[in-house]
Structures are given as C-alpha cells and as structure tokens.
PDB file of C-alpha atoms in Angstrom:
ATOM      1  CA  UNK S   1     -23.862  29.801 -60.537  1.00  0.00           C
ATOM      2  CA  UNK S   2     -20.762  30.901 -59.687  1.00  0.00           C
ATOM      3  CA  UNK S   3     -17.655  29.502 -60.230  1.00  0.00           C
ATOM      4  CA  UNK S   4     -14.988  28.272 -57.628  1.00  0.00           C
ATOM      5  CA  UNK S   5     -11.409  26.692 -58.504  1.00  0.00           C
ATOM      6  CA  UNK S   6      -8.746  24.784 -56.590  1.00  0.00           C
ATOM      7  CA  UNK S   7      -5.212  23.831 -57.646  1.00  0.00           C
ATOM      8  CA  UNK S   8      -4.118  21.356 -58.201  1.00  0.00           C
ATOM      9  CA  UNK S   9      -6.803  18.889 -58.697  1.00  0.00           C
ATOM     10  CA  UNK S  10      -4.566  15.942 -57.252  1.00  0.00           C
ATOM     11  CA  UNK S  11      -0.980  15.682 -55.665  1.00  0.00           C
ATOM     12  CA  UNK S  12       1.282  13.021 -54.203  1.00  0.00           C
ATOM     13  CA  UNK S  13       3.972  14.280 -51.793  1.00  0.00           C
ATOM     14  CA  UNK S  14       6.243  12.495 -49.239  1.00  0.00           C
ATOM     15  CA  UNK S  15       5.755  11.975 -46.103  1.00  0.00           C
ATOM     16  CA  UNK S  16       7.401  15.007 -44.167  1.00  0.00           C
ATOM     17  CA  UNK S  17       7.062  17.407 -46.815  1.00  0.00           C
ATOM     18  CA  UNK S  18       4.616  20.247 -47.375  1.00  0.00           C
ATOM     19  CA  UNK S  19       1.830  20.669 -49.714  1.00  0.00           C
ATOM     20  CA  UNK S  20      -0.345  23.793 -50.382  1.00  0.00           C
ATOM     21  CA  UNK S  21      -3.685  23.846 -51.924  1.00  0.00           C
ATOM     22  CA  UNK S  22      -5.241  26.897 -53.887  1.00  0.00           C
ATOM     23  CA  UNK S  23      -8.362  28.093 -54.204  1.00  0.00           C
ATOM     24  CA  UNK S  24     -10.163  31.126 -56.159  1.00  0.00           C
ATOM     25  CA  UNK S  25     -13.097  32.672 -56.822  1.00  0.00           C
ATOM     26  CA  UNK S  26     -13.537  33.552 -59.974  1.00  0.00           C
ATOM     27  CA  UNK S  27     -16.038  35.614 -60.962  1.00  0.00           C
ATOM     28  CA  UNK S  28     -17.358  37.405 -57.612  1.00  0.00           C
ATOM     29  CA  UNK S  29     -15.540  38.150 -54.588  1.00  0.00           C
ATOM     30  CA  UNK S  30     -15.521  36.060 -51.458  1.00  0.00           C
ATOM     31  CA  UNK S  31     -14.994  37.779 -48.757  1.00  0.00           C
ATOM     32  CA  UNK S  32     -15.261  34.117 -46.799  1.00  0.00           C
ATOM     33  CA  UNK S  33     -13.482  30.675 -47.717  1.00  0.00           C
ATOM     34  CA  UNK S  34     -13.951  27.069 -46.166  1.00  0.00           C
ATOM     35  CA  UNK S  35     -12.109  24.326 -46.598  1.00  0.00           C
ATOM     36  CA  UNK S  36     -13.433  20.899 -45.693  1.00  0.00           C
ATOM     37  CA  UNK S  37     -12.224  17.334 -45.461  1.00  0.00           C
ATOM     38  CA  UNK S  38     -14.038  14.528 -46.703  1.00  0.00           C
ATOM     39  CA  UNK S  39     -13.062  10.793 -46.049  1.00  0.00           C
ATOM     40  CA  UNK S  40     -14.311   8.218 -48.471  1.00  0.00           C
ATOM     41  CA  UNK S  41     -17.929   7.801 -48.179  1.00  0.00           C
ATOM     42  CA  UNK S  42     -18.186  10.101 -45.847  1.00  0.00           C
ATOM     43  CA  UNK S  43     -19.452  13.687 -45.397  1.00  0.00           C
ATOM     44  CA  UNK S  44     -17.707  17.021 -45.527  1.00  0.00           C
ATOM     45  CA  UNK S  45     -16.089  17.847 -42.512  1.00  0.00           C
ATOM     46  CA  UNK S  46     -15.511  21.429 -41.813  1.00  0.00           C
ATOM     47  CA  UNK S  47     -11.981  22.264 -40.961  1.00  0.00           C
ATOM     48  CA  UNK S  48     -11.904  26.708 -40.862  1.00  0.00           C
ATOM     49  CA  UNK S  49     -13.190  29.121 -42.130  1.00  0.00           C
ATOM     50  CA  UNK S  50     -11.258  32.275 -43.303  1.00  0.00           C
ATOM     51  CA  UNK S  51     -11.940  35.671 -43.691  1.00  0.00           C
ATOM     52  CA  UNK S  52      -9.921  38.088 -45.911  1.00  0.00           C
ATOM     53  CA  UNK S  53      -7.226  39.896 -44.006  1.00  0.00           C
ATOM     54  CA  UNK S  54      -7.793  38.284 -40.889  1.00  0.00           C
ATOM     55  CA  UNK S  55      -6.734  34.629 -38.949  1.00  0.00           C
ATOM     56  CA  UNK S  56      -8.392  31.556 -39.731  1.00  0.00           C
ATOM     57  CA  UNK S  57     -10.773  30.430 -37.417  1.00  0.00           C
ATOM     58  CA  UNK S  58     -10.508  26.199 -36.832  1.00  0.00           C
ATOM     59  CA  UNK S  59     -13.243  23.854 -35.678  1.00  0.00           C
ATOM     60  CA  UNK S  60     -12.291  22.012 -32.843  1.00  0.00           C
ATOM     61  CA  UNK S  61      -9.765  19.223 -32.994  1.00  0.00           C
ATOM     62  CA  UNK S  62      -8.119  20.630 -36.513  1.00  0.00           C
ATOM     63  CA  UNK S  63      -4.610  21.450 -35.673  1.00  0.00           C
ATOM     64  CA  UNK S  64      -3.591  25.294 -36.408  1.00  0.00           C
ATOM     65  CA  UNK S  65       0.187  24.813 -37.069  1.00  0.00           C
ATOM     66  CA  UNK S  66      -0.444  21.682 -39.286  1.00  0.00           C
ATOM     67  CA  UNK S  67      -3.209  23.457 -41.818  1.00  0.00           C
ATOM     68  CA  UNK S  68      -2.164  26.654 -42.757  1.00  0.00           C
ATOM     69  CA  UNK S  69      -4.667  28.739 -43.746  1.00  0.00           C
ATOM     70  CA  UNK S  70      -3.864  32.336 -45.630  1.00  0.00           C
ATOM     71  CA  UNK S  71      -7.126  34.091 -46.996  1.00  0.00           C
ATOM     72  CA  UNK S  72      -4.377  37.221 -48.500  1.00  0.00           C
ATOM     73  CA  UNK S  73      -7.131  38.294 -51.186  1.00  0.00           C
ATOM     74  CA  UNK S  74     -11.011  38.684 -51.812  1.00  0.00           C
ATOM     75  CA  UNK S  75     -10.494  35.857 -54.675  1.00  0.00           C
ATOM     76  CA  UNK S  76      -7.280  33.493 -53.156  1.00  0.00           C
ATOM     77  CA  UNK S  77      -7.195  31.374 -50.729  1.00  0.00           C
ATOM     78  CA  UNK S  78      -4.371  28.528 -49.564  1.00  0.00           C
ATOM     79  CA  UNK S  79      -4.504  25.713 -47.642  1.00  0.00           C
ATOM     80  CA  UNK S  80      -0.929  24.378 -46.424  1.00  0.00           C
ATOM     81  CA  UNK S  81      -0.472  21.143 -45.045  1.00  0.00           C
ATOM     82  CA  UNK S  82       2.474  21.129 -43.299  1.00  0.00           C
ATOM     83  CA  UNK S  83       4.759  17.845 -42.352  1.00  0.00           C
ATOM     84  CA  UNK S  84       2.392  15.851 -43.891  1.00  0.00           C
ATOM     85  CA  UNK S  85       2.078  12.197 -43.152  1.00  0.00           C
ATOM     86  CA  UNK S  86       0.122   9.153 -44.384  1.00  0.00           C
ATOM     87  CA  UNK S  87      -2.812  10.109 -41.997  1.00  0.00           C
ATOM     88  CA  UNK S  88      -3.698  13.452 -43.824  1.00  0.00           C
ATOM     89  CA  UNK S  89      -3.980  11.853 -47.395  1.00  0.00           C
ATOM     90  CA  UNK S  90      -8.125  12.864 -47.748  1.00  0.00           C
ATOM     91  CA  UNK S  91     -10.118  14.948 -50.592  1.00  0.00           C
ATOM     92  CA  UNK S  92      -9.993  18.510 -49.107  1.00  0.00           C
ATOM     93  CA  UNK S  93     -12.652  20.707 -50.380  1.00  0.00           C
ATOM     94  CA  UNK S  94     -13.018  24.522 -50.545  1.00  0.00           C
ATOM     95  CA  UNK S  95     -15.804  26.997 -50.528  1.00  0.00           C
ATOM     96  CA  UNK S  96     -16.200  30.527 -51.181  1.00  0.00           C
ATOM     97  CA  UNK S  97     -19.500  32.637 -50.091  1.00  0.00           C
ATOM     98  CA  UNK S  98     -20.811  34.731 -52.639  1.00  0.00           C
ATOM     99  CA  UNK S  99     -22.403  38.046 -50.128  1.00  0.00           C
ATOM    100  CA  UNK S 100     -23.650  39.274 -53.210  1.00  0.00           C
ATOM    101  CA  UNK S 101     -27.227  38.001 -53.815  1.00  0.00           C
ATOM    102  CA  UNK S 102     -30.015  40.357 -54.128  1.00  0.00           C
ATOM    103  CA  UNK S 103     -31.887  40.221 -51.161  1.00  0.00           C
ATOM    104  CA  UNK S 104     -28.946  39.898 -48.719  1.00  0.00           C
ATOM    105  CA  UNK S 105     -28.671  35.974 -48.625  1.00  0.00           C
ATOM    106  CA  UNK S 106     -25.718  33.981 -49.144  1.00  0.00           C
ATOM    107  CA  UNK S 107     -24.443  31.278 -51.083  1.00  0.00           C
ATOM    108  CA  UNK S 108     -21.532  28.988 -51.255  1.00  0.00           C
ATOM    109  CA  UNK S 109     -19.837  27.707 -53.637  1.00  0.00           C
ATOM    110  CA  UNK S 110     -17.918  24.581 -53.655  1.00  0.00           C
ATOM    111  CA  UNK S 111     -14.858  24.074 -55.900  1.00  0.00           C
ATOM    112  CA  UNK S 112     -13.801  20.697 -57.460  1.00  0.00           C
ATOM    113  CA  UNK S 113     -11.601  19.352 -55.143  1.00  0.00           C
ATOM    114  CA  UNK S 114      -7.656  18.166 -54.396  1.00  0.00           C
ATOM    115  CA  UNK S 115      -6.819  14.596 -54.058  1.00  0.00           C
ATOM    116  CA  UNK S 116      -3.741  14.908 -51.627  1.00  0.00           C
ATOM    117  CA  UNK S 117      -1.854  11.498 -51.666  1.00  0.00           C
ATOM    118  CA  UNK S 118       0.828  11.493 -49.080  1.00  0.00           C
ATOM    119  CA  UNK S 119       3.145   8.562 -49.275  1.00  0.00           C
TER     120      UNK S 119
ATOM    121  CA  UNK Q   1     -29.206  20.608 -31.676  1.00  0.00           C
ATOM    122  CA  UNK Q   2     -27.333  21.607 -35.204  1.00  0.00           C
ATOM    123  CA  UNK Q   3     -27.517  18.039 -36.571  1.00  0.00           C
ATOM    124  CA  UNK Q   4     -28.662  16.800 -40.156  1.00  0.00           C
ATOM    125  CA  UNK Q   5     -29.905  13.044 -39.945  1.00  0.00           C
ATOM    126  CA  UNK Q   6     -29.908  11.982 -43.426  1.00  0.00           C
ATOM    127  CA  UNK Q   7     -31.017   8.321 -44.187  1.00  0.00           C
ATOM    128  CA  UNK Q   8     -31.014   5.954 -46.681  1.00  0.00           C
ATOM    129  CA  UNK Q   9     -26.992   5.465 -46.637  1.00  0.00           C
ATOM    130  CA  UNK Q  10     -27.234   4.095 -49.821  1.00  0.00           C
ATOM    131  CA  UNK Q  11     -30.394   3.589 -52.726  1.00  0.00           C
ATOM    132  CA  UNK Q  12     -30.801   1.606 -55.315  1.00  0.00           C
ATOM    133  CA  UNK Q  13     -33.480   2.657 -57.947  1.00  0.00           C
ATOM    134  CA  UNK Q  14     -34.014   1.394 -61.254  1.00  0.00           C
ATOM    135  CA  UNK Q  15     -33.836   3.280 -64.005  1.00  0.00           C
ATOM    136  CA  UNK Q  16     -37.569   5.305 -64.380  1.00  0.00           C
ATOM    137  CA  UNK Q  17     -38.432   4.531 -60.503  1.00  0.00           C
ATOM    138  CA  UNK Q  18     -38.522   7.510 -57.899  1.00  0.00           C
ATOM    139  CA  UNK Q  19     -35.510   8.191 -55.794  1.00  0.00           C
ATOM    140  CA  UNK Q  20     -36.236   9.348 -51.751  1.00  0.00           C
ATOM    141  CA  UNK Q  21     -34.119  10.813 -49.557  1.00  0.00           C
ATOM    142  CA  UNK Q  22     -35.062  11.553 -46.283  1.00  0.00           C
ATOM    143  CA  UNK Q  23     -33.694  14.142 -44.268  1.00  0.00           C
ATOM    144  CA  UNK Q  24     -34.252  15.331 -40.471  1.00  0.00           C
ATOM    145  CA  UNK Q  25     -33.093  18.548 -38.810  1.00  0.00           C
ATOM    146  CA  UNK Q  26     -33.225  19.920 -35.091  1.00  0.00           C
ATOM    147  CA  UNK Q  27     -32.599  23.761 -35.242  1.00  0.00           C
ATOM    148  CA  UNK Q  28     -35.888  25.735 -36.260  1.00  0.00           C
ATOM    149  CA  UNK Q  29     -33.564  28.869 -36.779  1.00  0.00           C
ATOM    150  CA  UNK Q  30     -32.464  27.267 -39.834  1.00  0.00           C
ATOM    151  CA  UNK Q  31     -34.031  29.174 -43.135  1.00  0.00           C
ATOM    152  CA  UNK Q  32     -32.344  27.399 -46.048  1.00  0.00           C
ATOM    153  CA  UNK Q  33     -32.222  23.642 -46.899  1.00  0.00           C
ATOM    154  CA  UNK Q  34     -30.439  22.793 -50.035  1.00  0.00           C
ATOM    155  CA  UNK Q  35     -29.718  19.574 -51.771  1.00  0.00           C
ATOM    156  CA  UNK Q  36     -25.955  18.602 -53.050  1.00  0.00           C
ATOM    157  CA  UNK Q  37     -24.976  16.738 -55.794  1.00  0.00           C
ATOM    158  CA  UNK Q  38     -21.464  15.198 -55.404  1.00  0.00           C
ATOM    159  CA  UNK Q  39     -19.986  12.482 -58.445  1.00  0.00           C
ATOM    160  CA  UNK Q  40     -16.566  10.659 -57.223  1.00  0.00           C
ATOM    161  CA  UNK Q  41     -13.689  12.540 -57.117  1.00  0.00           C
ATOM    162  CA  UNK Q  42     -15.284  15.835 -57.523  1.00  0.00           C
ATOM    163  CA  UNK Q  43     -16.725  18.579 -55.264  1.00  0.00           C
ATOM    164  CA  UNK Q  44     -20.672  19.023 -54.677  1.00  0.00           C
ATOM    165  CA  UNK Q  45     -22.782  20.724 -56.413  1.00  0.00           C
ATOM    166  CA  UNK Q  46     -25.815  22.862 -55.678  1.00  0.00           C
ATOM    167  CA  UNK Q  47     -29.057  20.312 -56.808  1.00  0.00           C
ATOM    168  CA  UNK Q  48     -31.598  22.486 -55.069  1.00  0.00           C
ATOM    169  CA  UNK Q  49     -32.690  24.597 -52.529  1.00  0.00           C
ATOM    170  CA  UNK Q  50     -35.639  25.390 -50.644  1.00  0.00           C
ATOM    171  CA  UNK Q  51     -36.809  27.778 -47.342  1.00  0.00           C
ATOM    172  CA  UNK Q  52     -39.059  27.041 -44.810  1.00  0.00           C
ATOM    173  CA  UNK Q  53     -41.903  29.024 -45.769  1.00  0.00           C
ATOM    174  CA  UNK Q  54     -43.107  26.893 -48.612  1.00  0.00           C
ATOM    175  CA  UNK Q  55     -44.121  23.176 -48.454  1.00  0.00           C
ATOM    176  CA  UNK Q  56     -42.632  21.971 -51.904  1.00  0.00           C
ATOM    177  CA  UNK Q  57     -40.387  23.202 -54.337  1.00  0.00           C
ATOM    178  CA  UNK Q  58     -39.793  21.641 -57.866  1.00  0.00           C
ATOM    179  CA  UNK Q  59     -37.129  21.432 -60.832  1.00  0.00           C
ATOM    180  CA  UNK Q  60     -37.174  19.368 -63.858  1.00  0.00           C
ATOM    181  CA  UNK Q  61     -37.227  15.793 -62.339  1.00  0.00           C
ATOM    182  CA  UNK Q  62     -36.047  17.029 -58.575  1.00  0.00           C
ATOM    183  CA  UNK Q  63     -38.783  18.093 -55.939  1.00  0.00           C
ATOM    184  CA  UNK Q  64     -37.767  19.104 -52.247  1.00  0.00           C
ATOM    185  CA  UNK Q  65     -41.597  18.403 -50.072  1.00  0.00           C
ATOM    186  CA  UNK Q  66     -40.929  20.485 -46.822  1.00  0.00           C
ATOM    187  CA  UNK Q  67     -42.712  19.064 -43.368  1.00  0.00           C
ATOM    188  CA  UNK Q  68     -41.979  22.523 -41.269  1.00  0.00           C
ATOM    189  CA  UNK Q  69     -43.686  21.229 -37.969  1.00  0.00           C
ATOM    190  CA  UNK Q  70     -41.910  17.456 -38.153  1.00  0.00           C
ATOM    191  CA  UNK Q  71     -38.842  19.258 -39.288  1.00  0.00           C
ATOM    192  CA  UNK Q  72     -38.091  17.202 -41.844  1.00  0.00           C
ATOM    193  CA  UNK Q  73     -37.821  17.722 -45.775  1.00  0.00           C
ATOM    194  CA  UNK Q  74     -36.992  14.935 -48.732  1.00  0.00           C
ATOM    195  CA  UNK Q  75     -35.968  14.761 -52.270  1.00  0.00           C
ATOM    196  CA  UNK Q  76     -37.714  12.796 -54.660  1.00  0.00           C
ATOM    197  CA  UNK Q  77     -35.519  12.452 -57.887  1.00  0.00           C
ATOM    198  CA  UNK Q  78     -38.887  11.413 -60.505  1.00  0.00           C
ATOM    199  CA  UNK Q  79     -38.054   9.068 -63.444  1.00  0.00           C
ATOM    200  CA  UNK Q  80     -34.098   8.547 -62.108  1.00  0.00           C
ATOM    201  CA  UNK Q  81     -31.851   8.038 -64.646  1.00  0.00           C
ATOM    202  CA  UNK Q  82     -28.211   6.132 -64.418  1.00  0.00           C
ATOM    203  CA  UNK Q  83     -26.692   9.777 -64.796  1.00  0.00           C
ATOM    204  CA  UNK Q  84     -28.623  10.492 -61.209  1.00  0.00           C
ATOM    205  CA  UNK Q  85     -26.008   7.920 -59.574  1.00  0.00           C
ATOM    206  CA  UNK Q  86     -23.928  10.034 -57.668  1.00  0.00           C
ATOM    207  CA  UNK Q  87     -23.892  10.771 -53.482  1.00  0.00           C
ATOM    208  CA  UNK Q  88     -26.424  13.163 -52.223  1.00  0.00           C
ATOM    209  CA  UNK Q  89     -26.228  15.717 -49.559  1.00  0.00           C
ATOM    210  CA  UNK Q  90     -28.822  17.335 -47.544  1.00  0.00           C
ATOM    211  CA  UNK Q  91     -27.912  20.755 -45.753  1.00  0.00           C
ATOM    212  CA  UNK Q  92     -29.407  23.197 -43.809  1.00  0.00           C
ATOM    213  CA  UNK Q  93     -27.855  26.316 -42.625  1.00  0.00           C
ATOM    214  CA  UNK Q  94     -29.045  30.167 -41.890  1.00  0.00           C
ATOM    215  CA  UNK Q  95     -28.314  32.342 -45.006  1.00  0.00           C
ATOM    216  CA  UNK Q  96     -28.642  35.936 -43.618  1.00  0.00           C
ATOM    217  CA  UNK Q  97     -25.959  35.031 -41.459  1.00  0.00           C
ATOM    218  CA  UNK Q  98     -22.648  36.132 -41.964  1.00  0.00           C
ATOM    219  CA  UNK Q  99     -21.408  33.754 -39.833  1.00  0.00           C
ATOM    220  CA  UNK Q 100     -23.238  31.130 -40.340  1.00  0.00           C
ATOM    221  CA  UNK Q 101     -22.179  27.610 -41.731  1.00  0.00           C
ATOM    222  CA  UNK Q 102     -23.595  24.368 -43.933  1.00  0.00           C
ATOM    223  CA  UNK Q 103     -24.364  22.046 -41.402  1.00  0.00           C
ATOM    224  CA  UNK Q 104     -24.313  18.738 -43.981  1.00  0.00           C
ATOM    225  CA  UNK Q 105     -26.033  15.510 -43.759  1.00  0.00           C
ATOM    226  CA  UNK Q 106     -24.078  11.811 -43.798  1.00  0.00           C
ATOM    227  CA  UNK Q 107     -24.760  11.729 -47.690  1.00  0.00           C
ATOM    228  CA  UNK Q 108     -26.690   9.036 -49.451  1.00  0.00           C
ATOM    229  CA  UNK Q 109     -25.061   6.715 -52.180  1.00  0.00           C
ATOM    230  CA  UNK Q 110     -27.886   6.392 -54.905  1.00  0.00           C
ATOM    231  CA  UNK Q 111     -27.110   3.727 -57.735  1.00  0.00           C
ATOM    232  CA  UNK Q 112     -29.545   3.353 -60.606  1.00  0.00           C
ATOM    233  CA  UNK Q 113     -29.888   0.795 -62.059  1.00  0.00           C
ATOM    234  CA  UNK Q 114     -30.582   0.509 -66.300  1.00  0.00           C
TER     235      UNK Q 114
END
C-alpha cells in the first residue's frame, strides 16, 4: 500500500509553546489529509479534514485557532498546536486519501503517528 | 445513525485458538468495511477490507463473514499467534465518496496468550 509519513514521531514541548506536526504522502498524491486524536485505549477521533489549497474543515468541538491546519501541497500537510497545555498531550494521527484506485474508490492511508508530550 | 458498535473491549486467546470480533453498524449506505491493525505507539494499519455485496472474504489466517440484513460483520483471526496482540479496529465508511469519512469502531485489545 501506500505509504504515509509524519514528523516527528514524538516531541515534548512546554506548556505555552507551539508545536507543529508534519505529514506527507509519499508516493501518490493526496489531494485530502485527516488528522485524528487518539487517547489511550481509545479510538481515533477525527479532528479536520483538509483539502489542498483550501481551509480546513473541523468536527465539532475542535478549536480552529488552537489546531492549525495548512494542507499548502498535494503531498504536505501540518498540524500546529498552538499554546499548548498539559490537556493536548495525545497521539495525533494523520491520513492521506489516495483518489487514485482503479475503479474510482478511495483509500486512506494512515501514517505512524506523533507522541506530543506537553509539560 | 453513523455509529460502529464494536465489542469485545478486550480478548484474550491462546496461542492457536480463534480470535472474534464483533462489529455492528447502522447506515446501509455504507459500501466498505475494513479491519485496522494498530500495535502501541504506532498508527493503524489496513488488516482487511470487505463490501457489502459478498458474505465472506478471506486472507491468510484473517476472514471478514458479512451479515448484510443484521448489519453486522466480524473478524475471525484463525490459529492467533502472540504477534496478533495488538488493538483492532472495525470501520465502515462510503468509498466513492469524496467526502466521505472512516467512521471507526471503540477498538478491541486482543492479547494472546503462548
């Protein structure tokens, strides 16, 4: 399948401070990104989906201003947390959809993952 | 109406037993079910997939069965091996759709045993 990266794979900031998240396609182009949260033991909560050249668009209750989302590129897209505090240490996730399958399906593609530690 | 029920929580097999997970879903516009694979500290993985026009679908030791009317599919992971521990995921989402998202389940925690 294809492949999907995120950088960097863990990071400890301060609380305050912000932090952004990469994440690339690398071997098709995606011309949509997700990034999810995911609590311990928990599921994969979507936060927003972005598609290239346009704004983010945020599931309900995930604050705008505090998760930055810029999709500038059919391969790159960043995830900013902004001011971060205690409270937004989680595993955030990515995704890129590959449109293209034969046949006109989709498929996503998760990447590996970014510890964020905020202390 | 765009819910996953996904149970056991957690499993514990031993190693050579079957593994089930059971999984429910509401929305009969959905057309593709897959399986994730997920090991701590890293994203999931694609297991395996299957659409609502066949009843079963097989690979290696992993078999989706597919109950279209009850709306409800499994995963039976044959002769589980301690590499199988990991969480599992079952999805369901609409793949011709552009706009369409992965509507996950809560993940089961399966632990075999040697």
């Amino acid at each position: 399948g294809a492949v999907v990266s995120q950088h960097p794979s863990r990071v400890i900031c301060k609380s305050g401070t912000s932090v952004k998240i990469e994440c690339r396609s690398l071997d098709f182009q995606a011309t949509t990104m997700f990034w999810y949260r995911q609590f311990p033991k928990q599921s994969l909560m979507l936060m927003a989906t972005s598609n290239e050249g346009s704004k983010a668009t945020y599931e309900q209750g995930v604050e705008k201003d505090k998760f930055l989302i810029n999709h500038a590129s059919l391969t790159l897209s960043t995830l900013t947390v902004t001011s971060a505090h205690p409270e937004d240490s989680s595993f955030y996730i990515c995704s890129a959809r590959d449109p293209g399958l034969a046949g006109g399906q989709y498929e996503q593609y998760f990447g590996p993952g970014t510890r964020l530690t905020v202390t | 109406q765009q819910q996953v029920k996904q149970s056991p929580q957690s499993l514990i097999v031993q190693k050579g037993g079957i593994s089930i997970i059971n999984c429910a879903y509401e929305n009969t516009a959905f057309d593709y079910f897959p399986w994730y694979q997920q090991f701590p500290g890293k994203g999931p993985a694609l297991l395996i997939a299957i659409r609502p026009d066949v009843s079963e679908k097989k690979e290696g030791r992993f078999t989706i069965s597919f109950n279209k009317s009850a709306k409800q599919f499994s995963l039976h992971i044959m002769d589980s091996q301690p590499g199988d521990s990991a969480t599992y995921f079952c999805a369901a989402t609409l793949q011709y759709s552009s706009a369409s998202k992965i509507i996950f389940g809560s993940g089961t925690r399966l632990s075999i045993r040697p």
